[in-house]
Amino acid sequence: MPKNSHKVKVALKYCGSCNPHVDLTRIARHLTKLAETRGDFQFVPMLEDAIDVVVILCGCPRACGNKPEVRARAGQSLLTAGESINGRHVPEAHLPSTVEQELIKILDS
Amino acid sequence: MSMMTGNEYRESLRRLKPEVYYLGKKIESVADHPAFIPHVNAAALTYEMALAPEFEELLSATSHLTGEKINRYTHIHHSHDDLVKKVKMMRALGQQTGSCFQRCVGHDGLNSVYSVTYEIDQKMGTDYHKRLVDLLREVQSKDLMISGTMTDVKGDRRLSPSKQKDPDLYVHVVEKREDGIVVSGAKAHITGAVNSHGHLVMPTAAMKAEDADYAVCFYVPVDAPGVIHIFGRQTNDERKCSCFLDQGNVDYGIVGGEALIIFDKAFVPWEHVFMCGEYEFAYELVERFATAHRQNYGGCKVGLADTLIGASYALAQAQGTDRSSHIRDKLVEMVHLTETLYCCSIACSCQGYALPAGSYMADPLLANVTKLNVTRHIYEIARIAQDIAGGILATAPSEMDWKNPKIGKYVDKYMKGIADIPTETRMRLIRLLEAMTCGTALVESMHGAGSPQAQRIMIERRANLERKKRLAEKLAKIGEQPLFVC
């Protein structure tokens, strides 16, 4: 795939990280590597137009980043909130790999 | 019918025939016995205030099941606003009663079981959540008061439920039948038990596979066969039957009126069973209930503290000390402590979150901090109240002496404070302060919703010490130096 053409646009939205229960940057680093490996998606800023997927990274179940206006920025969204992904409990150690699986499901759909 | 008045609630109690004992005697009518009337009055106010325009915004809600207006005490929280309103409702009720109005425990039980049954069903393929929703519809439509029945008597605290010498020291299933289960055991300290319509019974601790028979959650009507209530004694409870003024808080009493509930081979039909052997969910249920209940304490106890501050101020005025700088300073300290507790409850509500069932729960760490602070601050508030009141709190003559034709004039003359405030005013305030600070009420602040150590355990589990260590290491230039510690 030619670089930057037809790549799925993925944006990361953090909750604000006031007192996270889990290490959100580990998830972000994992996804950055995944983008390099797969080459079919790229990270873009939240202000970009026509975002395809927004990955909402929240440090605790309060999920402050999970707002309608954030979800509305993209066609699809994926929510991590503390030890959970889309409302399903996931232990912290498995968060990066599970977010990867969920993102791939979206990318391949 | 969806919302009862206070009197309709009293009448509904009269139609029930629970087996209740107090001071060794069987009670005929809970709603009409002087030992229980103050507790019934306090619970009745949860009905009255829900219908009062001044309070309906807090005490009523819209059912997510039917869309109808219901008492908030039968509502499942579906937003942060619901969580915050629960706290505000409890402060308002605490201010009006100066006592425990009991209905929060069952409310917290319903919310906890609602969310956990959903998750059990998701994992185990059971239908507990539908059963709970069916019960909830009945509770909402009839405006029932449900006790939250959790604490087992526990016997030897070193041993798990199944390892106890006497198997009944934790409530457990003794028989599974086609039409339901039979349970035995006992639950202690159950608030509002004798004047509830039914009991929502939950396990009290984390369970292992060998404790599966003890991982049981169910509902029974208060007058179900085999359900026996023994009402507990309270400090100065004989005054309920012999005095008026000396009760202090004659309308609403002190604390909630707790009872020991015995289940002597009580039958529970399957439609009222919400957990039966799913031991791996017992801890989750306990933690959710504990969180919900500990969230409350910066609401109800704050309302009580408001009245206590008012009583202290009024008594200082009656005694001529209210303008003294040290008294003003003590009153400010009481307010500071009180509002600190309120901050905690509001905070844990605002930091609450949605669960898979769609309902909301408070933040567990902050809810536990709330309750742990209550175990300290309410004692300190009471200590200051006693300091302001003076030793008369423990030595005042009784109302019988004050009414005695021969010596009453001496009581009236020598118990007087400043000249233009009647002695009776001072005596009433002294008795109110005595009721609120000198006995059972304080113990409730210590152990209600779990003893302090239970809160410490949950705080430690959620303390995230490793992250705090990384924050410190970054500043001290130890190890990795990321731009941010997240």
Coordinates of C-alpha atoms in Angstrom, one line a residue:
Chain A
M1 CA 0.0 0.0 0.0
P2 CA 1.4 3.4 -1.0
K3 CA 2.5 5.4 2.1
N4 CA -0.3 7.6 3.5
S5 CA -2.8 6.8 0.7
H6 CA -6.0 5.0 1.6
K7 CA -4.8 4.5 5.1
V8 CA -7.4 4.3 7.8
K9 CA -7.2 7.4 10.0
V10 CA -7.0 6.5 13.7
A11 CA -7.0 9.1 16.4
L12 CA -6.1 8.7 20.1
K13 CA -8.1 10.6 22.7
Y14 CA -6.9 10.6 26.3
C15 CA -9.2 11.2 29.2
G16 CA -6.8 13.7 30.7
S17 CA -4.8 11.3 32.9
C18 CA -5.5 12.8 36.3
N19 CA -4.9 9.6 38.2
P20 CA -4.9 6.6 35.9
H21 CA -5.3 3.1 37.2
V22 CA -3.5 1.7 34.2
D23 CA -0.6 2.7 32.0
L24 CA -2.2 4.3 29.0
T25 CA 1.1 5.1 27.3
R26 CA 1.9 1.4 27.0
I27 CA -1.3 0.9 25.0
A28 CA -0.4 3.9 22.8
R29 CA 3.1 2.7 22.2
H30 CA 1.8 -0.8 21.3
L31 CA -0.6 0.7 18.8
T32 CA 2.2 2.9 17.3
K33 CA 4.2 -0.2 16.6
L34 CA 1.2 -1.9 15.2
A35 CA 0.7 0.9 12.7
E36 CA 4.3 0.6 11.6
T37 CA 3.9 -3.1 11.1
R38 CA 0.6 -3.3 9.4
G39 CA 0.9 -0.1 7.3
D40 CA -2.8 0.1 6.7
F41 CA -3.7 2.7 9.3
Q42 CA -2.1 5.9 10.5
F43 CA -2.4 8.0 13.6
V44 CA -3.9 11.5 13.0
P45 CA -4.7 14.3 15.4
M46 CA -8.2 14.6 16.8
L47 CA -8.6 17.8 14.9
E48 CA -8.2 16.1 11.6
D49 CA -11.2 15.8 9.3
A50 CA -12.8 12.4 8.4
I51 CA -11.3 10.3 11.1
D52 CA -12.2 6.7 10.7
V53 CA -11.6 5.3 14.2
V54 CA -11.1 7.0 17.6
V55 CA -9.4 5.0 20.3
I56 CA -10.5 6.6 23.6
L57 CA -7.9 5.9 26.3
C58 CA -9.2 6.5 29.9
G59 CA -7.2 5.7 33.0
C60 CA -10.1 4.6 35.1
P61 CA -13.7 3.4 34.8
R62 CA -15.0 7.0 35.1
A63 CA -14.1 7.2 31.4
C64 CA -14.0 11.0 31.2
G65 CA -12.8 10.8 27.6
N66 CA -15.9 8.9 26.5
K67 CA -18.1 11.8 25.4
P68 CA -20.6 12.0 22.6
E69 CA -18.6 14.7 20.9
V70 CA -15.5 12.6 20.9
R71 CA -17.2 9.6 19.5
A72 CA -18.9 11.7 16.9
R73 CA -15.5 12.7 15.5
A74 CA -15.1 9.3 13.9
G75 CA -17.1 6.6 12.2
Q76 CA -16.2 4.1 14.9
S77 CA -14.8 4.2 18.4
L78 CA -13.0 1.9 20.8
L79 CA -13.1 2.6 24.5
T80 CA -10.6 1.6 27.1
A81 CA -11.5 2.6 30.6
G82 CA -9.2 1.3 33.4
E83 CA -9.1 -2.4 33.1
S84 CA -11.9 -2.7 30.6
I85 CA -12.3 -2.5 26.8
N86 CA -15.8 -1.6 25.5
G87 CA -17.2 -2.5 28.9
R88 CA -15.6 -5.9 29.1
H89 CA -13.1 -6.5 31.9
V90 CA -9.5 -7.0 30.7
P91 CA -6.6 -7.3 33.1
E92 CA -4.0 -4.5 32.7
A93 CA -1.3 -6.8 31.3
H94 CA -3.6 -7.8 28.4
L95 CA -4.8 -4.3 27.6
P96 CA -2.4 -3.5 24.7
S97 CA -2.9 -6.9 22.9
T98 CA -6.7 -6.8 23.4
V99 CA -6.9 -3.2 22.1
E100 CA -4.9 -4.4 19.1
Q101 CA -7.4 -7.3 18.5
E102 CA -10.4 -4.9 18.7
L103 CA -8.7 -2.4 16.4
I104 CA -7.9 -5.1 13.9
K105 CA -11.5 -6.2 14.0
I106 CA -12.5 -2.7 13.0
L107 CA -9.8 -2.3 10.4
D108 CA -10.7 -5.7 8.8
S109 CA -14.4 -5.1 8.8
Chain B
M1 CA -50.2 2.7 43.1
S2 CA -46.5 3.6 42.8
M3 CA -45.7 5.9 45.7
M4 CA -47.0 5.5 49.2
T5 CA -47.6 8.2 51.8
G6 CA -46.1 7.8 55.2
N7 CA -49.4 6.6 56.7
E8 CA -50.0 4.2 53.8
Y9 CA -46.5 2.8 54.7
R10 CA -47.6 2.4 58.3
E11 CA -50.8 0.7 57.2
S12 CA -48.9 -1.6 54.9
L13 CA -46.8 -2.7 57.9
R14 CA -50.0 -3.4 60.0
R15 CA -51.1 -5.9 57.3
L16 CA -47.9 -7.9 57.7
K17 CA -47.3 -10.5 60.5
P18 CA -43.5 -10.8 60.9
E19 CA -42.2 -12.8 63.8
V20 CA -40.4 -10.2 65.9
Y21 CA -39.1 -10.4 69.5
Y22 CA -38.0 -7.6 71.7
L23 CA -36.9 -7.9 75.3
G24 CA -37.9 -11.5 75.3
K25 CA -41.5 -10.9 74.1
K26 CA -43.2 -11.4 70.8
I27 CA -44.4 -8.1 69.2
E28 CA -47.9 -8.0 67.8
S29 CA -47.7 -4.8 65.7
V30 CA -44.3 -3.3 64.8
A31 CA -46.0 -0.1 63.6
D32 CA -47.7 0.4 67.0
H33 CA -45.1 -0.6 69.6
P34 CA -43.2 2.3 71.3
A35 CA -39.9 0.6 70.7
F36 CA -40.3 0.7 67.0
I37 CA -42.4 3.8 66.4
P38 CA -39.5 6.2 66.1
H39 CA -37.8 3.9 63.5
V40 CA -41.1 3.6 61.6
N41 CA -41.5 7.4 61.7
A42 CA -38.0 7.9 60.2
A43 CA -38.7 5.4 57.4
A44 CA -42.1 6.9 56.8
L45 CA -40.4 10.2 56.1
T46 CA -38.7 8.7 53.1
Y47 CA -42.3 8.3 51.8
E48 CA -43.6 11.6 52.9
M49 CA -40.7 13.7 51.6
A50 CA -40.9 12.0 48.2
L51 CA -44.3 13.5 47.8
A52 CA -43.4 16.9 49.2
P53 CA -42.8 19.6 46.6
E54 CA -39.8 20.8 48.6
F55 CA -38.0 17.5 48.4
E56 CA -39.5 15.5 45.4
E57 CA -36.6 16.5 43.1
L58 CA -34.3 14.5 45.3
L59 CA -36.5 11.8 46.7
S60 CA -38.3 10.8 43.5
A61 CA -37.0 9.4 40.2
T62 CA -38.2 8.1 36.9
S63 CA -38.2 4.3 36.6
H64 CA -36.0 3.1 33.7
L65 CA -38.4 0.0 33.6
T66 CA -41.7 1.8 33.3
G67 CA -41.0 5.5 32.9
E68 CA -43.2 6.2 35.9
K69 CA -42.4 8.4 38.8
I70 CA -41.1 6.3 41.7
N71 CA -39.5 6.8 45.1
R72 CA -35.7 7.2 44.6
Y73 CA -35.2 4.4 47.1
T74 CA -36.5 1.9 44.6
H75 CA -34.5 3.4 41.7
I76 CA -31.5 2.0 39.8
H77 CA -28.9 4.6 39.3
H78 CA -28.4 5.4 35.6
S79 CA -26.3 8.5 35.7
H80 CA -23.8 10.5 37.7
D81 CA -26.8 12.8 38.5
D82 CA -28.6 9.8 40.1
L83 CA -25.5 9.1 42.3
V84 CA -25.2 12.7 43.4
K85 CA -28.9 13.0 44.1
K86 CA -28.8 9.9 46.3
V87 CA -26.2 11.7 48.5
K88 CA -28.2 14.9 48.6
M89 CA -31.4 13.1 49.4
M90 CA -29.7 11.4 52.3
R91 CA -28.4 14.7 53.7
A92 CA -31.9 16.2 53.4
L93 CA -33.4 13.2 55.2
G94 CA -30.6 13.2 57.9
Q95 CA -31.4 16.9 58.6
Q96 CA -35.1 16.2 59.0
T97 CA -34.8 13.1 61.2
G98 CA -31.5 13.5 63.0
S99 CA -31.5 9.7 62.9
C100 CA -31.2 6.8 60.5
F101 CA -34.0 6.4 58.1
Q102 CA -32.9 2.8 57.1
R103 CA -34.1 2.6 53.6
C104 CA -30.7 3.1 51.9
V105 CA -29.5 -0.4 52.7
G106 CA -32.0 -2.2 50.6
H107 CA -31.6 0.5 47.9
D108 CA -27.9 -0.3 47.7
G109 CA -28.7 -4.0 47.8
L110 CA -31.0 -3.7 44.8
N111 CA -28.5 -1.7 42.8
S112 CA -25.7 -4.1 43.6
V113 CA -27.7 -7.2 42.8
Y114 CA -29.0 -5.6 39.7
S115 CA -25.6 -5.2 38.2
V116 CA -24.0 -8.4 39.4
T117 CA -26.9 -10.6 38.3
Y118 CA -26.4 -9.2 34.8
E119 CA -22.8 -10.2 34.8
I120 CA -23.5 -13.7 36.3
D121 CA -26.0 -14.3 33.5
Q122 CA -23.5 -13.1 30.8
K123 CA -20.9 -15.6 32.0
M124 CA -23.0 -18.5 33.3
G125 CA -26.1 -18.4 31.1
T126 CA -28.4 -18.1 34.1
D127 CA -31.5 -15.9 34.3
Y128 CA -31.0 -14.2 37.7
H129 CA -31.1 -10.7 36.2
K130 CA -34.6 -11.2 34.8
R131 CA -35.8 -12.5 38.2
L132 CA -34.3 -9.4 39.9
V133 CA -35.9 -7.1 37.3
D134 CA -39.3 -8.8 38.0
L135 CA -38.8 -8.2 41.8
L136 CA -37.7 -4.6 41.1
R137 CA -40.9 -4.0 39.1
E138 CA -42.9 -5.1 42.2
V139 CA -40.8 -3.1 44.6
Q140 CA -41.2 0.0 42.4
S141 CA -44.9 -0.4 41.8
K142 CA -45.7 -1.1 45.4
D143 CA -43.1 1.3 46.8
L144 CA -41.7 -1.4 49.1
M145 CA -39.1 -0.9 51.7
I146 CA -36.4 -3.6 51.4
S147 CA -33.8 -4.3 54.0
G148 CA -30.2 -4.9 52.7
T149 CA -29.3 -8.1 54.6
M150 CA -25.7 -8.9 54.3
T151 CA -23.6 -9.3 57.5
D152 CA -23.4 -12.9 58.7
V153 CA -22.8 -13.6 62.3
K154 CA -19.5 -15.2 61.2
G155 CA -18.6 -17.3 64.3
D156 CA -14.9 -18.0 64.3
R157 CA -13.5 -15.1 62.2
R158 CA -10.4 -17.1 61.4
L159 CA -12.5 -19.7 59.5
S160 CA -14.2 -19.5 56.1
P161 CA -18.0 -20.2 56.0
S162 CA -17.6 -23.9 55.1
K163 CA -15.0 -24.5 57.8
Q164 CA -17.1 -23.3 60.7
K165 CA -17.9 -25.9 63.3
D166 CA -21.6 -24.9 63.2
P167 CA -22.6 -24.7 59.5
D168 CA -25.3 -22.1 60.2
L169 CA -22.9 -19.3 61.2
Y170 CA -23.1 -18.1 57.6
V171 CA -26.5 -18.2 55.7
H172 CA -26.4 -21.1 53.4
V173 CA -28.5 -23.4 51.2
V174 CA -29.5 -26.6 53.1
E175 CA -31.8 -28.0 50.4
K176 CA -32.4 -27.4 46.7
R177 CA -35.9 -28.4 45.6
E178 CA -37.7 -28.3 42.3
D179 CA -39.6 -25.2 43.4
G180 CA -36.9 -23.4 45.3
I181 CA -34.3 -23.5 48.0
V182 CA -34.3 -23.9 51.8
V183 CA -31.9 -21.7 53.7
S184 CA -30.6 -21.6 57.3
G185 CA -28.3 -19.2 59.2
A186 CA -28.5 -15.7 60.6
K187 CA -27.7 -12.1 59.6
A188 CA -26.7 -9.5 62.2
H189 CA -27.2 -5.8 62.6
I190 CA -29.8 -5.6 59.9
T191 CA -31.1 -2.0 59.8
G192 CA -34.8 -1.4 59.5
A193 CA -35.4 -5.1 59.4
V194 CA -38.6 -5.3 61.4
N195 CA -40.3 -2.5 59.6
S196 CA -39.3 -3.5 56.1
H197 CA -41.6 -5.4 53.7
G198 CA -39.0 -7.9 52.8
H199 CA -35.3 -8.7 53.0
L200 CA -32.8 -8.8 50.1
V201 CA -30.2 -11.3 51.4
M202 CA -26.6 -11.2 50.1
P203 CA -23.4 -13.1 50.9
T204 CA -21.1 -11.2 53.2
A205 CA -17.6 -12.1 51.9
A206 CA -15.5 -13.5 49.1
M207 CA -16.2 -17.2 48.6
K208 CA -14.2 -20.2 47.4
A209 CA -15.5 -23.4 45.6
E210 CA -15.9 -25.1 49.0
D211 CA -18.2 -22.3 50.1
A212 CA -20.5 -22.6 47.1
D213 CA -23.6 -23.3 49.3
Y214 CA -22.9 -20.0 51.1
A215 CA -22.8 -18.0 47.8
V216 CA -26.5 -17.4 47.9
C217 CA -28.6 -14.3 47.3
F218 CA -32.4 -14.1 47.6
Y219 CA -35.4 -12.2 48.6
V220 CA -37.9 -13.1 51.3
P221 CA -41.0 -11.3 52.6
V222 CA -40.5 -10.1 56.2
D223 CA -43.3 -12.4 57.4
A224 CA -42.2 -15.5 55.5
P225 CA -42.3 -18.7 57.6
G226 CA -39.0 -19.5 59.2
V227 CA -37.8 -15.9 59.3
I228 CA -37.4 -14.7 62.9
H229 CA -36.4 -11.2 64.0
I230 CA -34.8 -10.4 67.4
F231 CA -34.6 -6.6 67.8
G232 CA -31.4 -5.3 69.4
R233 CA -31.2 -3.1 72.5
Q234 CA -30.0 0.5 72.2
T235 CA -28.5 2.9 74.7
N236 CA -31.4 4.3 76.9
D237 CA -34.0 2.4 74.9
E238 CA -36.2 2.0 77.9
R239 CA -36.8 5.8 77.7
K240 CA -39.0 5.1 74.6
C241 CA -41.5 3.4 76.8
S242 CA -41.3 5.7 79.9
C243 CA -40.3 9.2 78.9
F244 CA -41.0 11.9 76.4
L245 CA -38.5 14.8 76.8
D246 CA -35.7 12.6 78.0
Q247 CA -35.7 10.6 74.7
G248 CA -34.0 13.6 73.0
N249 CA -35.3 12.8 69.6
V250 CA -38.8 11.5 70.4
D251 CA -40.1 11.3 66.9
Y252 CA -37.2 9.5 65.2
G253 CA -35.0 8.0 67.9
I254 CA -31.4 7.1 67.4
V255 CA -29.9 4.9 64.6
G256 CA -32.0 2.6 62.5
G257 CA -33.3 -0.1 64.8
E258 CA -31.2 -3.1 64.0
A259 CA -32.2 -6.7 64.3
L260 CA -30.8 -10.2 64.2
I261 CA -32.6 -12.1 61.5
I262 CA -32.7 -15.9 61.8
F263 CA -33.5 -18.1 58.8
D264 CA -34.7 -21.4 60.2
K265 CA -35.1 -23.6 57.2
A266 CA -36.8 -20.8 55.4
F267 CA -38.1 -21.6 51.9
V268 CA -37.3 -19.3 48.9
P269 CA -39.0 -19.9 45.5
W270 CA -36.6 -19.9 42.6
E271 CA -38.1 -16.6 41.2
H272 CA -36.6 -14.9 44.3
V273 CA -33.1 -16.5 44.1
F274 CA -30.5 -14.3 42.5
M275 CA -27.3 -16.3 43.2
C276 CA -27.0 -19.9 44.1
G277 CA -23.5 -21.4 44.1
E278 CA -21.8 -18.9 41.8
Y279 CA -19.2 -18.3 44.4
E280 CA -16.8 -16.4 42.1
F281 CA -19.3 -13.5 42.0
A282 CA -19.7 -13.2 45.8
Y283 CA -16.8 -10.8 46.2
E284 CA -18.0 -8.5 43.4
L285 CA -21.4 -8.3 45.0
V286 CA -19.9 -7.5 48.4
E287 CA -17.7 -4.8 47.0
R288 CA -20.4 -3.2 45.0
F289 CA -22.8 -3.2 47.9
A290 CA -20.0 -1.9 50.2
T291 CA -19.2 0.9 47.8
A292 CA -22.8 2.0 47.4
H293 CA -23.3 1.9 51.1
R294 CA -20.1 3.7 52.0
Q295 CA -21.0 6.4 49.5
N296 CA -24.0 7.2 51.6
Y297 CA -22.2 8.1 54.8
G298 CA -21.1 11.6 53.7
G299 CA -24.8 12.2 53.0
C300 CA -26.8 10.9 55.9
K301 CA -24.2 11.5 58.7
V302 CA -23.7 15.0 57.3
G303 CA -27.4 15.6 57.7
L304 CA -27.2 14.4 61.3
A305 CA -24.1 16.5 61.9
D306 CA -26.1 19.6 60.6
T307 CA -28.6 19.0 63.3
L308 CA -25.9 18.4 65.9
I309 CA -24.2 21.6 65.0
G310 CA -27.5 23.4 65.3
A311 CA -28.2 21.8 68.7
S312 CA -24.7 22.8 69.9
Y313 CA -25.2 26.4 68.7
A314 CA -28.6 26.6 70.3
L315 CA -27.4 25.1 73.6
A316 CA -24.5 27.6 73.6
Q317 CA -27.0 30.4 73.2
A318 CA -29.1 29.0 76.0
Q319 CA -26.1 28.9 78.3
G320 CA -24.7 32.3 77.2
T321 CA -21.5 31.0 75.7
D322 CA -22.3 31.4 72.0
R323 CA -20.3 34.6 71.5
S324 CA -17.2 33.2 73.1
S325 CA -14.4 33.0 70.5
H326 CA -13.5 29.4 71.4
I327 CA -17.1 28.3 71.0
R328 CA -17.4 30.0 67.6
D329 CA -14.1 28.3 66.6
K330 CA -15.5 24.9 67.7
L331 CA -18.6 25.4 65.7
V332 CA -16.6 26.3 62.7
E333 CA -14.5 23.2 63.2
M334 CA -17.7 21.1 63.3
V335 CA -18.9 22.7 60.0
H336 CA -15.5 22.1 58.4
L337 CA -15.5 18.4 59.4
T338 CA -19.1 18.0 58.2
E339 CA -18.6 19.6 54.8
T340 CA -15.4 17.6 54.4
L341 CA -17.5 14.4 54.6
Y342 CA -20.0 15.8 52.2
C343 CA -17.2 16.6 49.7
C344 CA -16.1 12.9 49.9
S345 CA -19.6 11.6 49.1
I346 CA -20.1 14.1 46.3
A347 CA -16.7 13.3 44.9
C348 CA -17.2 9.5 44.8
S349 CA -20.5 10.0 43.1
C350 CA -19.1 12.4 40.5
Q351 CA -16.3 9.9 39.9
G352 CA -18.7 7.0 39.6
Y353 CA -19.1 5.0 36.4
A354 CA -21.4 2.8 34.3
L355 CA -21.4 -0.9 34.6
P356 CA -22.2 -3.5 31.9
A357 CA -25.8 -3.7 33.0
G358 CA -26.1 0.1 32.3
S359 CA -26.4 1.1 35.9
Y360 CA -24.0 3.3 37.7
M361 CA -21.9 2.8 40.8
A362 CA -19.7 5.3 42.9
D363 CA -16.0 5.2 42.7
P364 CA -14.9 2.5 45.2
L365 CA -11.7 4.1 46.4
L366 CA -13.3 7.4 47.2
A367 CA -16.4 5.8 48.7
N368 CA -14.2 3.8 51.1
V369 CA -12.3 7.0 51.9
T370 CA -15.7 8.6 52.6
K371 CA -16.7 6.0 55.1
L372 CA -13.3 5.8 56.8
N373 CA -13.4 9.5 57.4
V374 CA -16.9 9.1 58.9
T375 CA -15.4 6.7 61.5
R376 CA -13.2 9.6 62.6
H377 CA -14.9 12.9 61.8
I378 CA -18.3 12.0 63.3
Y379 CA -16.6 11.1 66.6
E380 CA -14.7 14.4 66.5
I381 CA -17.9 16.3 65.7
A382 CA -19.6 14.6 68.6
R383 CA -16.6 15.3 70.9
I384 CA -16.8 19.0 70.1
A385 CA -20.5 19.0 70.7
Q386 CA -20.0 17.4 74.1
D387 CA -17.3 20.0 74.8
I388 CA -19.6 22.9 74.0
A389 CA -22.5 21.3 75.9
G390 CA -20.6 20.8 79.1
G391 CA -20.8 18.1 81.8
I392 CA -24.5 18.7 82.2
L393 CA -24.9 16.3 79.2
A394 CA -24.2 13.4 81.6
T395 CA -25.7 14.7 84.8
A396 CA -29.0 16.5 84.0
P397 CA -32.0 15.6 86.1
S398 CA -34.7 13.6 84.4
E399 CA -38.0 15.0 83.0
M400 CA -39.8 13.2 85.9
D401 CA -37.9 15.3 88.4
W402 CA -38.7 18.4 86.4
K403 CA -42.4 17.5 86.4
N404 CA -42.4 16.5 90.1
P405 CA -44.7 18.9 92.0
K406 CA -42.3 19.3 94.9
I407 CA -38.8 19.4 93.4
G408 CA -39.7 20.5 89.8
K409 CA -39.3 24.2 90.8
Y410 CA -35.7 23.5 91.9
V411 CA -34.9 21.7 88.6
D412 CA -36.4 24.6 86.7
K413 CA -34.6 27.2 88.8
Y414 CA -31.2 25.6 88.8
M415 CA -31.1 24.1 85.3
K416 CA -31.7 27.5 83.8
G417 CA -29.1 29.2 81.6
I418 CA -29.6 32.8 80.4
A419 CA -32.7 34.5 81.8
D420 CA -34.8 34.8 78.7
I421 CA -34.6 31.2 77.5
P422 CA -36.8 28.7 79.3
T423 CA -35.2 25.9 81.2
E424 CA -37.2 23.5 79.2
T425 CA -35.4 24.7 76.0
R426 CA -32.1 24.0 77.5
M427 CA -33.1 20.6 78.8
R428 CA -34.5 19.5 75.4
L429 CA -31.3 20.5 73.7
I430 CA -29.2 18.6 76.3
R431 CA -31.3 15.5 75.7
L432 CA -31.1 15.8 71.9
L433 CA -27.3 16.1 72.2
E434 CA -27.2 13.2 74.6
A435 CA -29.2 11.0 72.2
M436 CA -27.0 11.9 69.2
T437 CA -23.6 11.6 70.9
C438 CA -23.7 9.4 73.9
G439 CA -24.2 5.9 72.8
T440 CA -25.4 3.7 70.0
A441 CA -25.4 6.4 67.3
L442 CA -21.6 6.7 67.4
V443 CA -21.0 3.0 67.1
E444 CA -23.1 3.1 64.0
S445 CA -20.7 5.6 62.5
M446 CA -17.8 3.3 63.3
H447 CA -19.2 -0.1 62.1
G448 CA -22.2 0.7 59.9
A449 CA -21.4 -0.2 56.2
G450 CA -18.4 -2.2 57.5
S451 CA -15.7 -1.6 60.1
P452 CA -12.7 0.7 59.4
Q453 CA -10.4 -2.2 58.6
A454 CA -12.7 -3.3 55.8
Q455 CA -12.3 0.2 54.3
R456 CA -8.5 0.1 54.7
I457 CA -8.4 -3.2 52.8
M458 CA -10.3 -1.9 49.9
I459 CA -8.3 1.4 49.9
E460 CA -5.0 -0.6 49.8
R461 CA -6.3 -2.8 46.9
R462 CA -7.0 0.4 44.9
A463 CA -4.1 2.5 46.1
N464 CA -1.9 2.0 43.0
L465 CA 1.3 2.4 45.0
E466 CA 3.5 1.3 42.0
R467 CA 2.4 4.3 40.0
K468 CA 2.9 6.6 42.9
K469 CA 6.4 5.1 43.2
R470 CA 7.1 5.8 39.5
L471 CA 6.0 9.4 39.9
A472 CA 8.5 9.8 42.8
E473 CA 11.3 8.0 40.9
K474 CA 10.8 10.4 37.9
L475 CA 11.3 13.4 40.1
A476 CA 14.3 11.9 42.0
K477 CA 16.0 10.9 38.7
I478 CA 15.8 7.2 39.4
G479 CA 15.7 4.7 36.6
E480 CA 13.8 5.5 33.4
Q481 CA 12.9 9.1 32.7
P482 CA 9.8 9.2 30.5
L483 CA 8.5 12.7 29.6
F484 CA 5.3 11.9 31.5
V485 CA 4.4 9.2 34.0
C486 CA 0.9 8.1 32.8

